[in-house]
Coordinates of N, CA and C in Angstrom, one line a residue:
Chain A
G60 N 70.5 77.6 170.8 CA 71.0 76.7 171.9 C 70.2 76.8 173.1
A61 N 70.4 75.9 174.0 CA 69.6 75.9 175.3 C 69.9 77.1 176.1
G62 N 68.8 77.6 176.7 CA 68.9 78.8 177.5 C 69.1 78.4 179.0
V63 N 68.9 79.3 179.9 CA 68.9 79.0 181.3 C 67.6 78.3 181.7
S64 N 67.7 77.2 182.4 CA 66.5 76.5 182.8 C 66.4 76.5 184.3
Q65 N 65.1 76.5 184.8 CA 64.9 76.5 186.2 C 63.8 75.5 186.5
S66 N 63.9 74.9 187.7 CA 62.9 74.0 188.1 C 62.7 74.1 189.6
P67 N 61.5 73.8 190.1 CA 60.2 73.7 189.4 C 59.8 75.0 188.8
S68 N 58.8 75.0 188.0 CA 58.3 76.3 187.5 C 57.4 77.0 188.5
N69 N 56.7 76.1 189.3 CA 55.8 76.6 190.3 C 56.1 75.7 191.6
K70 N 56.0 76.3 192.7 CA 56.2 75.6 194.0 C 55.2 76.2 195.0
V71 N 54.4 75.4 195.6 CA 53.5 75.8 196.6 C 53.9 75.1 197.9
T72 N 54.2 75.8 199.0 CA 54.6 75.1 200.2 C 53.9 75.7 201.4
E73 N 54.0 75.1 202.5 CA 53.4 75.6 203.7 C 54.5 76.4 204.5
K74 N 54.0 77.3 205.2 CA 54.9 78.1 206.1 C 55.6 77.2 207.0
G75 N 57.0 77.5 207.1 CA 57.8 76.7 207.9 C 58.6 75.5 207.2
K76 N 58.1 75.2 206.0 CA 58.8 74.2 205.3 C 60.0 74.7 204.6
D77 N 61.0 73.8 204.2 CA 62.1 74.2 203.5 C 61.9 73.9 202.0
V78 N 62.4 74.7 201.1 CA 62.3 74.5 199.7 C 63.6 74.7 199.0
E79 N 63.8 74.0 197.9 CA 65.0 74.0 197.0 C 64.6 74.4 195.6
L80 N 65.2 75.4 195.1 CA 65.0 75.8 193.7 C 66.3 75.6 192.9
R81 N 66.1 75.1 191.7 CA 67.2 74.7 190.9 C 67.4 75.6 189.7
C82 N 68.7 75.8 189.3 CA 69.0 76.6 188.1 C 70.1 75.9 187.3
D83 N 69.8 75.7 186.0 CA 70.8 75.2 185.1 C 71.2 76.3 184.2
P84 N 72.4 76.8 184.3 CA 72.9 78.0 183.5 C 73.2 77.5 182.0
I85 N 73.4 78.5 181.2 CA 73.8 78.2 179.8 C 75.2 77.6 179.9
S86 N 75.4 76.5 179.1 CA 76.7 75.8 179.1 C 77.8 76.8 178.8
G87 N 78.8 76.7 179.6 CA 80.0 77.5 179.4 C 80.0 78.8 180.1
H88 N 78.8 79.2 180.7 CA 78.8 80.5 181.4 C 79.3 80.3 182.8
T89 N 80.3 81.2 183.2 CA 80.9 81.0 184.5 C 80.3 81.8 185.6
A90 N 79.5 82.8 185.2 CA 78.8 83.6 186.2 C 77.4 83.2 186.3
L91 N 76.9 83.2 187.5 CA 75.5 82.8 187.8 C 74.9 83.7 188.9
Y92 N 73.7 84.1 188.7 CA 73.0 85.1 189.6 C 71.7 84.6 189.9
W93 N 71.3 85.0 191.2 CA 69.9 84.8 191.6 C 69.3 86.1 191.9
Y94 N 68.0 86.3 191.4 CA 67.3 87.5 191.7 C 65.9 87.1 192.3
R95 N 65.3 88.0 193.0 CA 63.9 87.7 193.4 C 63.0 88.9 192.9
Q96 N 61.9 88.5 192.4 CA 60.9 89.4 191.8 C 59.6 89.3 192.6
S97 N 59.3 90.4 193.3 CA 58.1 90.4 194.1 C 57.3 91.7 193.9
L98 N 56.0 91.7 194.2 CA 55.2 92.9 193.9 C 55.7 94.1 194.6
G99 N 56.0 93.9 195.9 CA 56.4 95.0 196.7 C 57.8 95.6 196.5
Q100 N 58.7 94.7 196.2 CA 60.1 95.1 196.1 C 60.7 95.1 194.7
G101 N 59.9 94.7 193.7 CA 60.5 94.7 192.4 C 61.5 93.6 192.2
L102 N 62.5 93.8 191.4 CA 63.6 92.8 191.1 C 64.8 93.1 192.0
E103 N 65.1 92.1 192.9 CA 66.2 92.3 193.8 C 67.3 91.3 193.6
F104 N 68.5 91.7 193.6 CA 69.7 90.8 193.6 C 69.8 90.0 194.9
L105 N 70.1 88.7 194.7 CA 70.2 87.9 195.9 C 71.7 87.4 196.1
I106 N 72.2 86.8 195.1 CA 73.5 86.2 195.2 C 74.2 86.0 193.9
Y107 N 75.5 85.9 193.8 CA 76.3 85.8 192.6 C 77.4 84.9 192.8
F108 N 77.6 84.0 191.8 CA 78.7 83.1 191.7 C 79.6 83.4 190.5
Q109 N 80.9 83.3 190.7 CA 81.8 83.5 189.5 C 82.9 82.5 189.7
G110 N 82.8 81.5 188.8 CA 83.9 80.5 188.8 C 84.0 79.8 190.1
N111 N 85.3 79.7 190.6 CA 85.6 79.1 191.9 C 85.7 80.1 193.0
S112 N 85.4 81.4 192.7 CA 85.5 82.4 193.7 C 84.4 82.3 194.7
A113 N 84.7 82.9 195.9 CA 83.6 82.9 197.0 C 82.4 83.7 196.4
P114 N 81.2 83.2 196.7 CA 80.1 83.9 196.1 C 79.8 85.2 196.9
D115 N 79.2 86.1 196.2 CA 78.8 87.4 196.8 C 77.3 87.2 197.3
K116 N 77.2 87.1 198.6 CA 75.9 86.7 199.3 C 75.3 88.0 199.8
S117 N 75.8 89.1 199.4 CA 75.3 90.4 200.1 C 73.8 90.7 199.9
G118 N 73.2 90.1 198.9 CA 71.8 90.4 198.7 C 70.8 89.4 199.4
L119 N 71.3 88.4 200.0 CA 70.4 87.5 200.7 C 69.7 88.2 201.8
P120 N 68.4 88.1 201.9 CA 67.6 88.8 202.9 C 67.7 88.3 204.3
S121 N 68.0 87.1 204.5 CA 68.2 86.6 205.9 C 69.0 85.3 205.8
D122 N 69.4 84.8 207.0 CA 70.2 83.6 207.1 C 69.3 82.3 206.8
R123 N 68.1 82.5 206.5 CA 67.3 81.4 206.1 C 67.5 81.0 204.6
F124 N 68.1 82.0 203.9 CA 68.4 81.8 202.5 C 69.9 81.4 202.3
S125 N 70.1 80.4 201.4 CA 71.5 80.0 201.1 C 71.5 79.4 199.7
A126 N 72.6 79.4 199.1 CA 72.7 78.9 197.7 C 74.1 78.2 197.5
E127 N 74.1 77.3 196.7 CA 75.4 76.6 196.3 C 75.4 76.4 194.8
R128 N 76.6 76.2 194.3 CA 76.8 75.9 192.9 C 77.8 74.8 192.8
T129 N 77.3 73.7 192.4 CA 78.2 72.5 192.3 C 78.8 72.4 191.0
G130 N 80.1 72.1 191.0 CA 80.9 71.8 189.8 C 80.9 73.0 188.8
G131 N 80.7 74.2 189.3 CA 80.7 75.4 188.5 C 79.5 75.5 187.5
S132 N 78.5 74.6 187.7 CA 77.4 74.7 186.8 C 76.0 74.9 187.5
V133 N 75.4 73.8 187.8 CA 74.0 73.9 188.4 C 74.1 74.5 189.8
S134 N 73.1 75.3 190.0 CA 73.0 76.0 191.3 C 71.6 75.7 192.0
T135 N 71.6 75.6 193.3 CA 70.4 75.4 194.1 C 70.3 76.5 195.1
L136 N 69.1 77.1 195.1 CA 68.8 78.2 196.1 C 67.9 77.5 197.2
T137 N 68.3 77.5 198.4 CA 67.5 76.9 199.5 C 66.9 78.0 200.4
I138 N 65.7 77.8 200.7 CA 65.0 78.7 201.7 C 64.5 77.8 202.8
Q139 N 65.0 78.0 204.0 CA 64.6 77.3 205.2 C 63.5 78.0 205.9
R140 N 62.6 77.2 206.5 CA 61.6 77.7 207.3 C 60.8 78.8 206.6
T141 N 60.3 78.5 205.5 CA 59.7 79.6 204.6 C 58.6 80.4 205.3
Q142 N 58.6 81.6 205.0 CA 57.6 82.6 205.5 C 56.8 83.1 204.3
Q143 N 55.6 83.7 204.6 CA 54.7 84.2 203.6 C 55.4 85.3 202.8
E144 N 56.2 86.0 203.4 CA 56.9 87.1 202.7 C 58.0 86.6 201.7
D145 N 58.2 85.3 201.7 CA 59.2 84.7 200.8 C 58.5 84.5 199.4
S146 N 57.2 84.6 199.4 CA 56.4 84.3 198.1 C 56.9 85.3 197.1
A147 N 57.3 84.8 196.0 CA 57.9 85.7 194.9 C 58.2 84.8 193.7
V148 N 58.7 85.4 192.7 CA 59.3 84.7 191.6 C 60.8 84.8 191.7
Y149 N 61.4 83.6 191.7 CA 62.9 83.6 191.9 C 63.5 83.3 190.5
L150 N 64.3 84.3 190.0 CA 64.9 84.3 188.7 C 66.4 84.0 188.8
C151 N 66.8 83.1 187.9 CA 68.2 82.8 187.8 C 68.8 83.4 186.5
A152 N 70.0 83.8 186.4 CA 70.6 84.4 185.2 C 72.0 83.9 185.1
S153 N 72.6 83.8 183.9 CA 74.0 83.5 183.8 C 74.6 84.4 182.7
S154 N 75.9 84.6 182.8 CA 76.6 85.3 181.8 C 78.0 84.7 181.6
S155 N 78.6 85.1 180.5 CA 79.8 84.4 180.1 C 80.9 84.7 181.0
V156 N 81.2 86.0 181.2 CA 82.2 86.4 182.2 C 81.8 87.7 182.8
A157 N 81.9 87.8 184.1 CA 81.5 89.0 184.7 C 82.6 89.9 185.2
G158 N 82.4 91.1 185.3 CA 83.4 92.0 185.9 C 84.7 92.2 185.0
T159 N 84.5 92.0 183.7 CA 85.7 92.2 182.9 C 85.9 93.5 182.3
G160 N 84.9 94.4 182.6 CA 84.9 95.7 181.9 C 84.0 95.7 180.8
K161 N 83.5 94.6 180.4 CA 82.5 94.5 179.3 C 81.2 94.4 180.0
A162 N 80.1 94.9 179.4 CA 78.8 94.8 179.9 C 78.2 93.4 179.5
D163 N 78.7 92.4 180.2 CA 78.3 91.0 179.9 C 76.8 90.9 180.1
T164 N 76.1 90.4 179.1 CA 74.7 90.3 179.1 C 74.3 89.2 180.1
Q165 N 73.4 89.4 181.0 CA 72.8 88.3 181.8 C 71.6 87.8 181.1
Y166 N 71.6 86.4 180.9 CA 70.5 85.7 180.3 C 69.7 85.1 181.4
F167 N 68.4 85.4 181.4 CA 67.5 84.9 182.5 C 66.7 83.7 182.1
G168 N 66.5 82.9 183.1 CA 65.6 81.7 183.0 C 64.2 82.2 183.2
P169 N 63.2 81.3 183.1 CA 61.8 81.6 183.2 C 61.3 81.8 184.6
G170 N 62.1 81.5 185.6 CA 61.8 81.7 187.0 C 61.0 80.5 187.6
T171 N 61.1 80.5 189.0 CA 60.3 79.7 189.8 C 59.3 80.5 190.6
R172 N 58.0 80.3 190.5 CA 57.0 81.0 191.3 C 56.8 80.3 192.6
L173 N 57.2 80.9 193.7 CA 57.1 80.3 195.0 C 55.9 80.9 195.7
T174 N 55.0 80.1 196.2 CA 53.9 80.5 197.0 C 54.0 79.8 198.3
V175 N 54.0 80.6 199.4 CA 54.1 80.1 200.7 C 52.7 80.4 201.4
L176 N 52.0 79.3 201.8 CA 50.7 79.4 202.3 C 50.7 79.6 203.8
Chain B
A151 N 76.0 103.6 195.7 CA 75.1 102.5 195.1 C 74.4 103.0 193.8
Q152 N 74.2 102.1 192.9 CA 73.6 102.5 191.7 C 72.0 102.3 191.8
S153 N 71.3 103.1 191.1 CA 69.9 102.9 191.1 C 69.3 103.4 189.8
V154 N 68.0 103.0 189.5 CA 67.3 103.4 188.3 C 65.9 103.8 188.7
T155 N 65.4 104.8 188.1 CA 64.0 105.3 188.3 C 63.2 105.2 187.1
Q156 N 62.1 104.4 187.1 CA 61.2 104.4 186.0 C 59.8 104.9 186.6
L157 N 59.3 105.9 186.0 CA 58.1 106.5 186.4 C 56.9 105.9 185.7
G158 N 55.8 105.9 186.3 CA 54.6 105.4 185.7 C 54.6 103.9 185.5
S159 N 54.0 103.2 186.5 CA 54.1 101.8 186.5 C 53.3 101.2 185.3
H160 N 52.2 101.8 184.9 CA 51.4 101.4 183.8 C 51.4 102.5 182.7
V161 N 51.7 102.0 181.5 CA 51.7 102.9 180.4 C 50.8 102.4 179.3
S162 N 49.8 103.2 178.9 CA 48.9 102.8 177.8 C 49.3 103.5 176.5
V163 N 49.3 102.8 175.4 CA 49.7 103.4 174.1 C 48.8 102.8 173.1
S164 N 48.4 103.6 172.1 CA 47.6 103.2 171.0 C 48.4 102.4 170.0
E165 N 47.8 101.4 169.4 CA 48.5 100.7 168.4 C 48.9 101.7 167.3
G166 N 50.2 101.6 166.9 CA 50.7 102.5 165.9 C 51.3 103.8 166.4
A167 N 51.1 104.1 167.7 CA 51.6 105.3 168.3 C 53.0 105.1 168.8
L168 N 53.7 106.2 169.1 CA 55.0 106.2 169.7 C 55.0 105.5 171.1
V169 N 56.0 104.7 171.3 CA 56.2 104.1 172.7 C 57.4 104.8 173.3
L170 N 57.2 105.4 174.5 CA 58.3 106.1 175.2 C 58.2 105.7 176.6
L171 N 59.3 105.0 177.0 CA 59.4 104.6 178.4 C 60.7 105.3 179.0
R172 N 60.5 106.0 180.1 CA 61.6 106.8 180.7 C 62.4 106.1 181.7
C173 N 63.7 106.3 181.7 CA 64.6 105.7 182.6 C 65.6 106.7 183.0
N174 N 65.8 107.0 184.3 CA 66.8 107.8 184.8 C 67.7 107.0 185.8
Y175 N 69.0 107.2 185.7 CA 69.8 106.4 186.5 C 70.6 107.3 187.5
S176 N 71.2 106.6 188.5 CA 72.1 107.3 189.4 C 73.3 106.4 189.5
S177 N 74.5 106.9 189.3 CA 75.7 106.1 189.3 C 76.9 107.1 189.5
S178 N 77.8 106.7 190.4 CA 78.9 107.6 190.6 C 80.1 107.2 189.7
V179 N 79.9 106.1 189.0 CA 80.9 105.7 188.0 C 80.2 105.5 186.6
P180 N 81.0 105.5 185.5 CA 80.3 105.3 184.2 C 79.4 104.1 184.2
P181 N 78.2 104.2 183.8 CA 77.2 103.1 183.9 C 77.2 102.3 182.6
Y182 N 76.8 101.0 182.8 CA 76.3 100.2 181.7 C 74.8 100.1 181.9
L183 N 74.0 100.3 180.9 CA 72.6 100.4 181.0 C 71.9 99.4 180.1
F184 N 70.8 98.8 180.6 CA 70.1 97.8 179.9 C 68.6 98.0 179.9
W185 N 67.9 97.6 178.9 CA 66.5 97.4 178.9 C 66.1 96.0 178.6
Y186 N 65.3 95.4 179.5 CA 64.8 94.1 179.4 C 63.3 94.1 179.2
V187 N 62.7 93.1 178.6 CA 61.3 92.9 178.4 C 60.9 91.6 179.0
Q188 N 59.7 91.6 179.7 CA 59.2 90.4 180.3 C 57.8 90.2 179.9
Y189 N 57.6 89.1 179.2 CA 56.2 88.7 178.8 C 55.7 87.8 179.9
P190 N 54.4 87.7 180.0 CA 53.7 87.0 181.1 C 54.3 85.6 181.2
N191 N 54.6 85.2 182.5 CA 55.1 83.9 182.9 C 56.4 83.5 182.2
Q192 N 57.2 84.5 181.8 CA 58.5 84.3 181.2 C 59.6 85.0 181.9
G193 N 60.8 84.7 181.6 CA 61.9 85.4 182.2 C 62.1 86.7 181.5
L194 N 63.2 87.4 181.8 CA 63.6 88.6 181.2 C 64.4 88.4 179.9
Q195 N 64.0 89.2 178.9 CA 64.7 89.1 177.6 C 65.4 90.4 177.3
L196 N 66.7 90.4 176.9 CA 67.4 91.6 176.7 C 66.8 92.3 175.4
L197 N 66.5 93.6 175.5 CA 66.1 94.4 174.3 C 67.3 95.1 173.7
L198 N 68.1 95.7 174.6 CA 69.3 96.4 174.2 C 70.1 96.8 175.4
K199 N 71.4 97.2 175.1 CA 72.3 97.6 176.1 C 73.2 98.7 175.7
Y200 N 73.6 99.6 176.6 CA 74.6 100.6 176.4 C 75.9 100.3 177.1
T201 N 77.0 100.3 176.4 CA 78.2 99.9 177.0 C 79.3 100.9 176.7
S202 N 79.0 102.1 176.7 CA 79.9 103.3 176.5 C 80.5 103.4 175.1
A203 N 79.9 102.8 174.2 CA 80.2 103.0 172.8 C 79.2 104.1 172.2
A204 N 78.5 103.7 171.2 CA 77.5 104.7 170.6 C 76.4 105.0 171.6
T205 N 76.0 106.3 171.7 CA 75.0 106.7 172.6 C 73.6 106.3 172.2
L206 N 73.4 106.2 170.9 CA 72.1 105.7 170.4 C 72.2 104.2 170.1
V207 N 71.4 103.5 170.8 CA 71.5 102.0 170.8 C 70.3 101.4 170.2
K208 N 70.4 100.6 169.2 CA 69.3 99.9 168.6 C 69.2 98.5 169.1
G209 N 68.0 98.1 169.3 CA 67.8 96.7 169.9 C 66.8 95.9 169.0
I210 N 66.3 94.9 169.6 CA 65.4 94.0 168.9 C 64.0 94.6 168.8
N211 N 63.2 94.1 167.9 CA 61.8 94.4 167.8 C 61.5 95.9 167.5
G212 N 62.5 96.6 166.9 CA 62.3 98.0 166.6 C 62.6 99.0 167.7
F213 N 63.0 98.6 168.8 CA 63.2 99.5 169.9 C 64.6 100.1 169.8
E214 N 64.7 101.3 170.4 CA 66.0 101.9 170.5 C 66.0 102.8 171.8
A215 N 67.2 103.1 172.2 CA 67.4 104.0 173.4 C 68.6 104.9 173.2
E216 N 68.5 106.1 173.8 CA 69.6 107.0 173.7 C 70.2 107.3 175.1
F217 N 71.5 107.2 175.3 CA 72.1 107.5 176.5 C 72.5 109.0 176.5
K218 N 72.0 109.7 177.5 CA 72.3 111.1 177.7 C 72.9 111.3 179.1
K219 N 74.2 111.5 179.1 CA 74.9 111.7 180.3 C 74.4 112.9 181.1
S220 N 74.2 114.0 180.4 CA 73.9 115.3 181.0 C 72.5 115.2 181.7
E221 N 71.7 114.3 181.2 CA 70.3 114.1 181.8 C 70.2 112.9 182.6
T222 N 71.3 112.1 182.7 CA 71.3 110.8 183.4 C 70.1 110.0 183.0
S223 N 69.9 109.9 181.7 CA 68.8 109.2 181.2 C 69.1 108.2 180.1
F224 N 68.2 107.2 180.0 CA 68.3 106.1 179.0 C 66.9 105.7 178.6
H225 N 66.2 106.6 177.9 CA 64.8 106.4 177.6 C 64.7 105.4 176.4
L226 N 63.7 104.6 176.5 CA 63.4 103.6 175.4 C 62.3 104.1 174.5
T227 N 62.5 103.9 173.2 CA 61.4 104.4 172.3 C 61.2 103.3 171.2
K228 N 60.0 103.4 170.6 CA 59.7 102.6 169.4 C 58.7 103.5 168.7
P229 N 58.9 103.7 167.4 CA 58.1 104.7 166.6 C 56.6 104.3 166.6
S230 N 56.4 103.0 166.4 CA 55.0 102.5 166.2 C 54.7 101.3 167.0
A231 N 53.8 101.4 168.0 CA 53.5 100.3 168.8 C 52.7 99.2 168.1
H232 N 53.0 98.0 168.5 CA 52.3 96.8 168.0 C 51.7 96.1 169.1
M233 N 50.7 95.3 168.8 CA 50.0 94.6 169.9 C 50.9 93.7 170.7
S234 N 51.9 93.2 169.9 CA 52.8 92.2 170.6 C 53.8 92.9 171.5
D235 N 53.8 94.2 171.6 CA 54.7 95.0 172.5 C 54.1 95.0 173.9
A236 N 52.9 94.5 174.1 CA 52.3 94.5 175.4 C 53.1 93.6 176.3
A237 N 53.7 94.1 177.4 CA 54.6 93.4 178.2 C 55.1 94.3 179.3
E238 N 56.0 93.8 180.2 CA 56.6 94.7 181.2 C 58.0 94.9 180.8
Y239 N 58.4 96.2 181.0 CA 59.8 96.6 180.6 C 60.5 97.1 181.8
F240 N 61.8 96.6 181.9 CA 62.6 97.0 183.0 C 63.9 97.6 182.5
C241 N 64.3 98.7 183.1 CA 65.6 99.4 182.9 C 66.5 98.9 184.0
A242 N 67.8 98.7 183.7 CA 68.7 98.2 184.7 C 70.1 98.9 184.5
V243 N 70.8 99.0 185.6 CA 72.1 99.6 185.6 C 73.2 98.7 186.3
T244 N 74.4 98.7 185.7 CA 75.5 98.1 186.4 C 76.7 98.9 186.0
S245 N 77.9 98.4 186.3 CA 79.1 99.2 186.0 C 80.3 98.2 185.9
Y246 N 81.4 98.7 185.5 CA 82.6 97.9 185.4 C 83.0 97.3 186.7
G247 N 83.3 96.0 186.7 CA 83.6 95.3 187.9 C 82.5 95.0 188.8
N248 N 81.3 95.4 188.5 CA 80.1 95.2 189.3 C 79.6 93.8 188.9
N249 N 78.9 93.2 189.8 CA 78.4 91.8 189.6 C 76.9 91.7 189.7
R250 N 76.2 92.8 189.7 CA 74.8 92.7 189.8 C 74.1 93.8 189.0
L251 N 72.9 93.5 188.6 CA 72.1 94.6 188.0 C 71.2 95.2 189.0
A252 N 71.0 96.5 189.0 CA 70.0 97.2 189.8 C 68.9 97.6 188.8
F253 N 67.7 97.1 189.1 CA 66.5 97.3 188.3 C 65.6 98.4 188.7
G254 N 65.0 99.0 187.8 CA 63.9 99.9 188.1 C 62.6 99.1 188.4
K255 N 61.5 99.7 188.8 CA 60.3 99.1 189.2 C 59.5 98.5 188.0
G256 N 59.9 98.9 186.8 CA 59.2 98.4 185.6 C 58.1 99.2 185.1
N257 N 57.8 99.1 183.8 CA 56.6 99.7 183.2 C 55.8 98.6 182.6
Q258 N 54.5 98.5 183.0 CA 53.6 97.6 182.3 C 53.0 98.3 181.1
V259 N 53.3 97.9 179.9 CA 52.8 98.5 178.7 C 51.5 97.8 178.2
V260 N 50.5 98.6 178.0 CA 49.2 98.1 177.5 C 49.1 98.8 176.1
V261 N 48.8 98.0 175.1 CA 48.6 98.5 173.7 C 47.1 98.4 173.4
I262 N 46.6 99.6 173.1 CA 45.2 99.7 172.8 C 44.9 99.7 171.3
P263 N 44.1 98.7 170.9 CA 43.9 98.6 169.4 C 43.1 99.8 168.9

C-alpha cells in the first residue's frame, strides 16, 4: 500500500521567505508527527497530531514554525521568515494510534530537504 | 526525559563480518526501543522494535537486538555484513503514553569489500 508521502522533495529558498512543506500520511493513520534532521542536531521532534486533539507543539524551535492538519489527514508545516539555520531535512511520520500502551510503529516519509540561502 | 546514546558516528565493517551497533538508553519508565535504518535520500525504515515482550528481537534483513535492562542497552547485531547494509542506523526510545521518539545521533555504517 501507499506509504507516507511528502512534497516537495527538495526546496531551495532565500533567507526571509516563507515555505510550506506537505505531508500525506498513510490512509487511516490518526497520528502524525514532524521531525527535523540536521547535521548538528540529529533527529529532533517538532510537533505531533492525534485525531481531533490539540497538537503537541512542544518541539517547535521558534514561533516562526507552525503546522496544521486539515481533515485529520494532510498536514502542512510552515516556516516563516526562513533563516539559514532552518536548513535541514524535514521528516513526516504517521502511526495508527499513539499512546495506547502499544509501541505503535511510526512510518516515515522520504523527507523534504530544505536549503535556505 | 528519555534519551539514547549511540557511540561512534562512523562504523566500518568488512563484508561477512559481524555488525555490532551499540545503543544505551535513559528512561525513568519502561521503555519501548526501536532501530531504524536510513538509506541515502530516503526516509527511515523500521528494522525492529522492543515492546516489553521477548528481550531478543529479530528484525528484517537478518538484524536482531537484545534488550538488557541491567545494562540499559539495546545493541543491534547482524552475524554477517552485506554490502547492502551500508546505511545510517538510528536507535530510538519512547514509552507508554508518549507521543514522540527520541533518537540517537546515528551510526553511519560502511561495508568494506
